[in-house]
Short mmCIF file of C-alpha atoms and ligand atoms in Angstrom, two decimals:
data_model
loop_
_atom_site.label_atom_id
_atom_site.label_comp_id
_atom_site.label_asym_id
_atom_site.label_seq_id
_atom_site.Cartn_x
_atom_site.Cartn_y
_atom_site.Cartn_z
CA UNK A 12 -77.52 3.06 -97.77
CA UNK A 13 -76.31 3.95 -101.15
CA UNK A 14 -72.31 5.60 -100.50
CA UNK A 15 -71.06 8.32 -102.98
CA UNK A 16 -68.38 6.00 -104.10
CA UNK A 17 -68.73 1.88 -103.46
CA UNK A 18 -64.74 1.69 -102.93
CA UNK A 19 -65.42 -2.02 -101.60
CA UNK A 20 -66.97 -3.29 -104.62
CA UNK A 21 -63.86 -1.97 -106.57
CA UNK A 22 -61.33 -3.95 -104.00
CA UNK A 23 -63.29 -7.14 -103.95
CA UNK A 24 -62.01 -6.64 -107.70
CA UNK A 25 -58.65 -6.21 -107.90
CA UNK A 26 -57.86 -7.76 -104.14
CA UNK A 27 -55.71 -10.84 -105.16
CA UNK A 28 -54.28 -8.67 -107.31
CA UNK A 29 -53.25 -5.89 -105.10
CA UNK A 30 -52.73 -8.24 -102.43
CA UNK A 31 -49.98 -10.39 -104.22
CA UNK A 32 -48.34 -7.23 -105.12
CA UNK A 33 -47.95 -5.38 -101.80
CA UNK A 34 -46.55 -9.06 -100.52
CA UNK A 35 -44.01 -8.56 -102.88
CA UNK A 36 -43.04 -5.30 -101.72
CA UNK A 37 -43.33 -6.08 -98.30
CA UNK A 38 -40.81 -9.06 -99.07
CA UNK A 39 -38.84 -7.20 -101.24
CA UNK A 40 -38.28 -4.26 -98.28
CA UNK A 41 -38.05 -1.85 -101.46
CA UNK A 42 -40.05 0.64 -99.97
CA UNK A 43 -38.99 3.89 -101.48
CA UNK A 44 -39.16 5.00 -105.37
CA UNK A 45 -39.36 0.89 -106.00
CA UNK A 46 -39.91 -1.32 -109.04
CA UNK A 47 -43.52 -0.33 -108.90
CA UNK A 48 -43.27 3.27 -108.52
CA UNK A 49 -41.04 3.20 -111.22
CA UNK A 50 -43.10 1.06 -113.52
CA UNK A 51 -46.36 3.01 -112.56
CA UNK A 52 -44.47 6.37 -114.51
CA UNK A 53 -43.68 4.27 -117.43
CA UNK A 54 -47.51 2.64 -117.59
CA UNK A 55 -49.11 6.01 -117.13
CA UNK A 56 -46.89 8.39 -119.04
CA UNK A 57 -47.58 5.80 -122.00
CA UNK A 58 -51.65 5.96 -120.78
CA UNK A 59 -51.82 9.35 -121.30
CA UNK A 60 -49.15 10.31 -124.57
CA UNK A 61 -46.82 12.25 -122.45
CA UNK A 62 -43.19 11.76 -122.54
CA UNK A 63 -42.31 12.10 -118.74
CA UNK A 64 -44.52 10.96 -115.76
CA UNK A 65 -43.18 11.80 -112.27
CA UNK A 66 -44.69 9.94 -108.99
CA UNK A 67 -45.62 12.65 -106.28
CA UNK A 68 -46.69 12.40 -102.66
CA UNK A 69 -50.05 14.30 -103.61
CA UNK A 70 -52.36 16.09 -106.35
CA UNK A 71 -51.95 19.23 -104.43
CA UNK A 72 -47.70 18.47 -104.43
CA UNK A 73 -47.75 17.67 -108.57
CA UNK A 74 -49.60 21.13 -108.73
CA UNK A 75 -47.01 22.90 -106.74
CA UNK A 76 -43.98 21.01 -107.64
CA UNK A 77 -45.40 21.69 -111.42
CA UNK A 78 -45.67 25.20 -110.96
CA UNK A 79 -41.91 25.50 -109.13
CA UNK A 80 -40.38 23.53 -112.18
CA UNK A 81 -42.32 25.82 -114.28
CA UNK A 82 -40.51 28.89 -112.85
CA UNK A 83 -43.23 30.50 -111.67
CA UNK A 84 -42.80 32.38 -108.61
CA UNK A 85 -43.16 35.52 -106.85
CA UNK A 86 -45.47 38.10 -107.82
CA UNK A 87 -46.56 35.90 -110.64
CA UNK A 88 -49.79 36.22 -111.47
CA UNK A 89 -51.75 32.90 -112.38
CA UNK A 90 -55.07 32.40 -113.70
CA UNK A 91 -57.31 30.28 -112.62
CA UNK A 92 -61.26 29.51 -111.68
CA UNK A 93 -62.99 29.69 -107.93
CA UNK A 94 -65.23 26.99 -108.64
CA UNK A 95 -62.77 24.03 -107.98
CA UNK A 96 -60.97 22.48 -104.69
CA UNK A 97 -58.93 24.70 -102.59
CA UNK A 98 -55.65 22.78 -103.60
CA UNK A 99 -55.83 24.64 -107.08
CA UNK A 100 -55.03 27.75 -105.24
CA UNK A 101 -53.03 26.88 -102.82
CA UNK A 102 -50.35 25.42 -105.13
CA UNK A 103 -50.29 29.14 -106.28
CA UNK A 104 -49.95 30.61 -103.41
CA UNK A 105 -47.01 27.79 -102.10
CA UNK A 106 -44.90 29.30 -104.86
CA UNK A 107 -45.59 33.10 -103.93
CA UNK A 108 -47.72 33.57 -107.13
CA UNK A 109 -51.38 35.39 -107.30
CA UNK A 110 -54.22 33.21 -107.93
CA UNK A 111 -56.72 35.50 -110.40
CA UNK A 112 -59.87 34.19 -110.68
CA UNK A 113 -62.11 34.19 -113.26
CA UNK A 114 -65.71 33.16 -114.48
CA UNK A 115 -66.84 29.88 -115.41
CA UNK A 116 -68.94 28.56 -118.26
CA UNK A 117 -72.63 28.23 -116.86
CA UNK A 118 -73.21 24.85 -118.33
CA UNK A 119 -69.48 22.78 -118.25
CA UNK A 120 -69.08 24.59 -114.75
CA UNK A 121 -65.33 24.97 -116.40
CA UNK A 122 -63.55 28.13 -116.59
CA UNK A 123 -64.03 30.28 -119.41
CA UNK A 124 -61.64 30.95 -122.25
CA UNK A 125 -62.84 34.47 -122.69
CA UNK A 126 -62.97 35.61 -119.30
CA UNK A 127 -58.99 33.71 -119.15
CA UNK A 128 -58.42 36.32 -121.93
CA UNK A 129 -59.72 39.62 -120.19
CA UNK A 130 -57.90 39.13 -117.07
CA UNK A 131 -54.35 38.89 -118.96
CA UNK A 132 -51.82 41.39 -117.48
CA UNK A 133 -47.92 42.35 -117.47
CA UNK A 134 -47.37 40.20 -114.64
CA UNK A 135 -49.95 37.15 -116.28
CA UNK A 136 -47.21 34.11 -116.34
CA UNK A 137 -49.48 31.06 -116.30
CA UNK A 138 -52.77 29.88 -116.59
CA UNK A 139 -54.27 27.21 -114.34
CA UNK A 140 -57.91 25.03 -115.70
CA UNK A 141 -58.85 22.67 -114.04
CA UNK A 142 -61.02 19.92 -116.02
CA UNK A 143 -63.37 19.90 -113.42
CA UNK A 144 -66.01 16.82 -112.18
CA UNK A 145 -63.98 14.91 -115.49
CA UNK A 146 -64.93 16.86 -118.39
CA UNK A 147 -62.20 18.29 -120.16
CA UNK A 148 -61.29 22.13 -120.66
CA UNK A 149 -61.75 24.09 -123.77
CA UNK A 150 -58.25 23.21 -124.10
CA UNK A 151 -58.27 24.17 -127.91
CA UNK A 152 -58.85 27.94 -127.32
CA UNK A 153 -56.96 28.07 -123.98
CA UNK A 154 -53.93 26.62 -125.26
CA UNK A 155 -53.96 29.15 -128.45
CA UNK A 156 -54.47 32.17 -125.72
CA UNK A 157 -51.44 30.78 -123.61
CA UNK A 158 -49.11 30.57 -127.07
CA UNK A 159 -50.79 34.39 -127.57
CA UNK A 160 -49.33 35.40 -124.72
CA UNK A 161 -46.68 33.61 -123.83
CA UNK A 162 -48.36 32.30 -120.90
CA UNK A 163 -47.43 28.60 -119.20
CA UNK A 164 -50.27 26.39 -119.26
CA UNK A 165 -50.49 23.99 -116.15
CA UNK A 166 -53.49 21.54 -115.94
CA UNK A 167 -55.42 20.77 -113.05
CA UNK A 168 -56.17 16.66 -113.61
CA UNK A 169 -56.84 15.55 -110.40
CA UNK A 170 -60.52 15.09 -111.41
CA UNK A 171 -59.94 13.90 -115.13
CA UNK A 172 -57.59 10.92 -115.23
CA UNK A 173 -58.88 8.93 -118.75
CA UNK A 174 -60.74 12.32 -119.85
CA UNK A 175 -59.63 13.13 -123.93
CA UNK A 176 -60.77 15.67 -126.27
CA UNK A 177 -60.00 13.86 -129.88
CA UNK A 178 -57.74 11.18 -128.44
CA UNK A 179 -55.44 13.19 -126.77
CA UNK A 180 -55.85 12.96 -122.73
CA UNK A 181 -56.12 15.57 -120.27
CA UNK A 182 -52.15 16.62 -119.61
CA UNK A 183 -51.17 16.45 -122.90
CA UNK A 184 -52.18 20.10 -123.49
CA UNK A 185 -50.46 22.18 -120.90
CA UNK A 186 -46.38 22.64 -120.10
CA UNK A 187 -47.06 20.32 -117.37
CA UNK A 188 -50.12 18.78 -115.26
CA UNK A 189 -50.77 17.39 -111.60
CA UNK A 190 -52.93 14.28 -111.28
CA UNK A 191 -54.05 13.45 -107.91
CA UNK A 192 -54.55 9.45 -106.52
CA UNK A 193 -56.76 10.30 -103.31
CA UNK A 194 -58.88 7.60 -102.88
CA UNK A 195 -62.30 8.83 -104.59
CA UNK A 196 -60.94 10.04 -107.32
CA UNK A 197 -61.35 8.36 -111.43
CA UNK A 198 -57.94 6.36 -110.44
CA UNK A 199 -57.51 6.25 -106.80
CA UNK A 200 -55.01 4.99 -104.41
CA UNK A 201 -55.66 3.62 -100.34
CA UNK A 202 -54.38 6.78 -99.00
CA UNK A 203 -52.60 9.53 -100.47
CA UNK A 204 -50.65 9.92 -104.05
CA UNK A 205 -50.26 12.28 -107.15
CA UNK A 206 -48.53 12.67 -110.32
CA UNK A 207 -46.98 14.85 -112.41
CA UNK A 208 -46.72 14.57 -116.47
CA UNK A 209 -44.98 17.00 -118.89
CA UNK A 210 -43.45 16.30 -122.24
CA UNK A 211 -40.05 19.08 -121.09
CA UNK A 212 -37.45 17.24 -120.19
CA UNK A 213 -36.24 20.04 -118.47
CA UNK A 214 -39.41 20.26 -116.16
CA UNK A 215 -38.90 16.78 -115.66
CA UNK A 216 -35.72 16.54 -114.33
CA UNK A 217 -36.61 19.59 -112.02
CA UNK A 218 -39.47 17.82 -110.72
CA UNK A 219 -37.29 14.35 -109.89
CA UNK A 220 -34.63 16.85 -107.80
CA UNK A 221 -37.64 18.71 -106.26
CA UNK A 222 -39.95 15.56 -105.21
CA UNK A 223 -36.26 14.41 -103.40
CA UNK A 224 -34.92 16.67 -101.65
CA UNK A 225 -33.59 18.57 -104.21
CA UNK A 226 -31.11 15.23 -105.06
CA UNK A 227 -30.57 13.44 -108.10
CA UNK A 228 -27.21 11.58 -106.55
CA UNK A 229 -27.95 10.50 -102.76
CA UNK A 230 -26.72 12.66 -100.60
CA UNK A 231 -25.61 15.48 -103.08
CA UNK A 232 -28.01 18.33 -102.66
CA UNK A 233 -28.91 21.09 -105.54
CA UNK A 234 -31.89 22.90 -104.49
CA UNK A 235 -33.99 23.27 -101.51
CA UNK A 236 -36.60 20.23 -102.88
CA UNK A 237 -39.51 18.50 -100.86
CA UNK A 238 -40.08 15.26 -99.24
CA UNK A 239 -42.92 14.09 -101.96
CA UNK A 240 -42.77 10.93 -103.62
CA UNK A 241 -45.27 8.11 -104.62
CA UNK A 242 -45.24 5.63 -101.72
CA UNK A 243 -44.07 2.19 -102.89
CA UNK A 244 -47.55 0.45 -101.62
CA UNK A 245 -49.91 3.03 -103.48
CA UNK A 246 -48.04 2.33 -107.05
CA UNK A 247 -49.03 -1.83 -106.32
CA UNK A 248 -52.58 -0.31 -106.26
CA UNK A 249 -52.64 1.81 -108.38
CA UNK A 250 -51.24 -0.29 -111.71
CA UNK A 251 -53.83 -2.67 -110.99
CA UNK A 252 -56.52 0.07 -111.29
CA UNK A 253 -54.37 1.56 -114.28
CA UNK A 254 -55.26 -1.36 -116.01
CA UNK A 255 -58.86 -1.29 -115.68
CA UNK A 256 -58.99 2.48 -115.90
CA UNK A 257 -60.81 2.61 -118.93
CA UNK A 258 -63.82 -0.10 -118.15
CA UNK A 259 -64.01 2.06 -115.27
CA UNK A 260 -64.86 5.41 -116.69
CA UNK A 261 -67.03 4.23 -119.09
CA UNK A 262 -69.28 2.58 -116.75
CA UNK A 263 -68.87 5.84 -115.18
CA UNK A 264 -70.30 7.42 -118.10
CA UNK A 265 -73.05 4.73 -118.34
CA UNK A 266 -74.27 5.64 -115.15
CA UNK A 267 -74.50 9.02 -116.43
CA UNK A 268 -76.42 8.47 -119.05
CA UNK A 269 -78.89 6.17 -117.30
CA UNK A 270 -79.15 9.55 -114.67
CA UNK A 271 -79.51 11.36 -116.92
CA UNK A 272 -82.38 9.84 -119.14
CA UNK A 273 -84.20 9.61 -115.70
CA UNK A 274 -84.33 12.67 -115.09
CA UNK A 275 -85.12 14.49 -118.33
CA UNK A 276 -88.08 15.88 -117.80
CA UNK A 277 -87.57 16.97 -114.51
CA UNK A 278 -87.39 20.95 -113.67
CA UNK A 279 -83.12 20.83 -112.98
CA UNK A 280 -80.28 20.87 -114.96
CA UNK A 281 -78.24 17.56 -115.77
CA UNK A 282 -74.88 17.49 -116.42
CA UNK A 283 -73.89 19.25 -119.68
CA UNK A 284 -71.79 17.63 -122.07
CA UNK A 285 -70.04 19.86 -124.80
CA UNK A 286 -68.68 17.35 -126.70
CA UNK A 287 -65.60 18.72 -127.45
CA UNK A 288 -64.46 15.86 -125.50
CA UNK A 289 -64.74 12.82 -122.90
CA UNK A 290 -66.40 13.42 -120.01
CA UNK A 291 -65.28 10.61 -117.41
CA UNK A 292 -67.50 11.96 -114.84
CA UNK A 293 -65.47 12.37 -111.36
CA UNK A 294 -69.19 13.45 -109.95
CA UNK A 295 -72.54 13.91 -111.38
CA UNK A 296 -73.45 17.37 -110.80
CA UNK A 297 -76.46 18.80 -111.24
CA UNK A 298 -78.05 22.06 -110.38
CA UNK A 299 -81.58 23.04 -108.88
CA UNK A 300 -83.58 26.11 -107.48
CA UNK A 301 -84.53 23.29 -104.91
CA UNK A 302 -81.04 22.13 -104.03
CA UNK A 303 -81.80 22.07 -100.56
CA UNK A 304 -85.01 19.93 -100.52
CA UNK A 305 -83.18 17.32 -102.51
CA UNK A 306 -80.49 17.22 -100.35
CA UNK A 307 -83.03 16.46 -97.12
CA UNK A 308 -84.50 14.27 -99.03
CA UNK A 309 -81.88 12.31 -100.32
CA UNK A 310 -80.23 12.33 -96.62
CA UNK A 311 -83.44 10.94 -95.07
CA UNK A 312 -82.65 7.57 -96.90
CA UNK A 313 -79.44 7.21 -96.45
CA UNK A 314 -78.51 8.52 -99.92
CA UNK A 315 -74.97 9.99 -100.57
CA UNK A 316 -75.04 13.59 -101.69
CA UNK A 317 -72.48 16.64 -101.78
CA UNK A 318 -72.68 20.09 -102.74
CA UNK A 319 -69.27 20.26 -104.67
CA UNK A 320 -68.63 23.25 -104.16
CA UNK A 321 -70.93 25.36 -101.68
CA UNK A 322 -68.39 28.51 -101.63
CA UNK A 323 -66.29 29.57 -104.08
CA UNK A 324 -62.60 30.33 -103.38
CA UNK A 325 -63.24 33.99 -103.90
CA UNK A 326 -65.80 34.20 -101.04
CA UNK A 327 -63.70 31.48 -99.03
CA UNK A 328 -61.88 33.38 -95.59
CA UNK A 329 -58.75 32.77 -96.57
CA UNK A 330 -59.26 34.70 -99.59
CA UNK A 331 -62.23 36.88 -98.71
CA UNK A 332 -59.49 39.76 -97.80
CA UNK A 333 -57.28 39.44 -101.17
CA UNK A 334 -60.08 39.22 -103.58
CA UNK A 335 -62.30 42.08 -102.01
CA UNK A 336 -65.18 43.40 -104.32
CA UNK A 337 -64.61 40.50 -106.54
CA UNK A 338 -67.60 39.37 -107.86
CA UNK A 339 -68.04 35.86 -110.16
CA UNK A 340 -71.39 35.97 -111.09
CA UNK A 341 -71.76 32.46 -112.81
CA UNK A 342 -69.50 30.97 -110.22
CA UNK A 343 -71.69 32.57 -107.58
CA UNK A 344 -74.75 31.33 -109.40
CA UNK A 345 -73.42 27.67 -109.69
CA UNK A 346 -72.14 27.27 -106.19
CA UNK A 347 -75.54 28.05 -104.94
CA UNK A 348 -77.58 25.88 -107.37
CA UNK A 349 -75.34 22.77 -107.55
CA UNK A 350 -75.00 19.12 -105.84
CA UNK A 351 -73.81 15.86 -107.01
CA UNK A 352 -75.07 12.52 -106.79
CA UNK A 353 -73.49 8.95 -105.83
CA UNK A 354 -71.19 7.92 -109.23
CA UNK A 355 -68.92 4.95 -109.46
CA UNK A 356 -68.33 2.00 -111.67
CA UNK A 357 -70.19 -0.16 -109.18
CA UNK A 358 -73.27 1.91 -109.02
CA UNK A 359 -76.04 -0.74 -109.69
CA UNK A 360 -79.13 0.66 -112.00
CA UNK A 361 -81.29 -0.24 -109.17
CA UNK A 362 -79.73 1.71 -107.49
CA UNK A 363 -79.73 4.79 -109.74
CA UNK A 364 -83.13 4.33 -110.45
CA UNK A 365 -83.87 4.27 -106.61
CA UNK A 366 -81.99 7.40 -106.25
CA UNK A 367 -83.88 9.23 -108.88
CA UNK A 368 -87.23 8.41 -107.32
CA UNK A 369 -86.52 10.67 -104.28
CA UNK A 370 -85.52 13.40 -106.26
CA UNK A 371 -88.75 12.87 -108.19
CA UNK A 372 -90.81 12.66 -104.78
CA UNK A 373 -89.32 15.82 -104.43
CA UNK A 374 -90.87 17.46 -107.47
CA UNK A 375 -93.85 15.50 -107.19
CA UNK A 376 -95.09 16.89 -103.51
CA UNK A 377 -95.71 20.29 -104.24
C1 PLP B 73 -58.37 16.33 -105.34
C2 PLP B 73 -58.01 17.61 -105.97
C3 PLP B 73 -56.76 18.23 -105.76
C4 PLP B 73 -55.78 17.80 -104.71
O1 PLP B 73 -55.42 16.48 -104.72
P1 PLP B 73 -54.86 15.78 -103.37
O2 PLP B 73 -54.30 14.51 -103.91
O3 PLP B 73 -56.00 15.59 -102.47
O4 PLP B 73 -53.80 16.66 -102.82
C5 PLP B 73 -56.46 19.37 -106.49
N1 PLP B 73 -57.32 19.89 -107.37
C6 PLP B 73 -58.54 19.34 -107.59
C7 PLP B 73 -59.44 19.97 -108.59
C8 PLP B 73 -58.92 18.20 -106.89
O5 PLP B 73 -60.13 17.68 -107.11
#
């Protein structure tokens, strides 16, 4: 049985490590916004070159608590691509706004500057990318059409923690961005956690109040704010996989490559890097006309495999209604085509060569 992510192998790892720490806390009954918590923001905001780095309860909270601090609200119209997780568009919708959703690029799978620029309206306030399966956004040209048109620019990170186009990480582009900790993600915690970085102090303070019941002294109230904060325990974990962060996504990227060099002359497409920046490879996505046969095949010994994503969020129910005679005709393509293959640090090359020889078994039998 190969798993899509080995977290055990990762624990075994850090487990004194993690182990000594959450002791500590236990001990130290300092449960709430704690040492570590606290420490975590300073480690990460220095990680990724941003001058504020907020702990959050979730990815999908540091999206919507972004957004809120942001001032984007009602009526608002955000733009944004289908091909991503639902939580992209739901923090949208948790703030009243309309998601708009637009094309992607047929090889990064990421959304497309130029089709960002034809949907622009009146009521265009923000613009949403998300740097999806860890390689970065063409944040160059996006960022220049959100100072164009006065637009906010809010990053989607919860796949690219330790992703950089020229040195500069992804989160360091927009007005603010929401990282997300769930477990299988680049940096991941045991259960849930999030993050929110911006360089405004402004949005910063709003997103302390917000994440706190709207509070910045106990028990004096300013806004209607959220329950949402980094639990105590997960900030232990997570600054001991802060520190390794790095080693980790380049033996992410190693994997890649070795995938990659596998499968080269096979009839599918391998993931497309367009170097404008780091890929740090959240999944390995690939795309065939024989998606499905793989899939068996890969499932018949004991392989992990996912189709990330088999429906759009345009074609999803919940927005089937709203975005009515839409039609996303790379997206659509894509979604149809593409699945993604076990990636972790720990993923052995026996392993990866093992996997590749049932997709080649697959190509080979007819
Ligand atoms: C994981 C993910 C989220 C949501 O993060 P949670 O921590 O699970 O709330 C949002 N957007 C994208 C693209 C994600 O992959």
């Amino acid at each position: 049985m190969i798993p899509m992510v080995n977290l055990k192998a990762q624990y075994a790892e850090i487990k004194d490590e993690v182990e000594q720490g959450l002791a500590e806390t236990i001990e130290n009954c300092s449960f709430i916004l704690g040492p570590n918590v606290q420490a975590f923001e300073q480690e990460t905001a220095a990680y990724l070159g941003v001058k504020h780095a907020i702990g959050v309860a979730s990815g999908t909270d540091a999206l919507h608590l972004a957004l809120l601090a942001e001032g984007i609200g009602q009526g608002d119209e955000v733009i944004t691509t289908a091909f991503t997780f639902i939580a992209t568009a739901e923090a949208i919708k948790y703030v009243g706004a309309i998601p708009v959703f637009v094309d992607i690029d047929p090889k990064t799978f990421n959304i497309s500057p130029e089709a960002i620029e034809k949907a622009i309206t009146t009521k265009t306030k923000a613009v949403m990318p998300v740097h999806l399966f860890g390689q970065p956004a063409d944040m160059d040209k996006i960022a220049q059409i959100c100072q164009a048109h006065n637009l906010k620019l809010i990053e989607d990170c919860c796949q690219s923690f330790g992703a950089s186009i020229n040195g500069k990480q992804t989160g360091a582009f927009g007005n603010a961005a929401g990282f997300s900790f769930f477990p299988s993600k680049n940096l991941g915690a045991f259960g849930d956690g999030g993050l929110v970085v911006t360089d405004s102090d402004e949005t910063a303070a709003k997103i302390r109040q917000l994440r706190n019941h709207g509070s910045d002294v106990r028990y004096y109230h300013d806004v209607i704010g959220y329950n949402s904060r980094l639990d105590e325990m997960q900030a232990v974990i997570l600054r001991a996989k802060l520190k390794r962060i790095d080693q980790y996504n380049q033996a992410r990227r190693r994997v890649a490559q070795l995938y990659s060099g596998l499968m080269a002359d096979l009839p599918l497409a391998t993931p497309f890097e367009d170097g404008l920046g780091v890929h740090v490879y959240h999944q390995y996505t690939l795309l065939s006309e024989r998606r499905d046969e793989i899939l068996k095949a890969l499932q018949a010994e004991h392989i992990g495999c996912a189709v990330y994503y088999p429906v759009p969020l345009h074609q999803q129910n919940v927005f089937k209604q709203e975005c009515a005679g839409l039609s996303l005709s790379v997206t659509e393509s894509v979604a149809a085509r593409c699945f993604s293959l076990p990636i972790c640090p720990f993923l052995s090359d026996d392993d990866t060569r093992k996997i590749v020889a049932v997709i080649r078994g697959v190509f080979a039998s007819s």
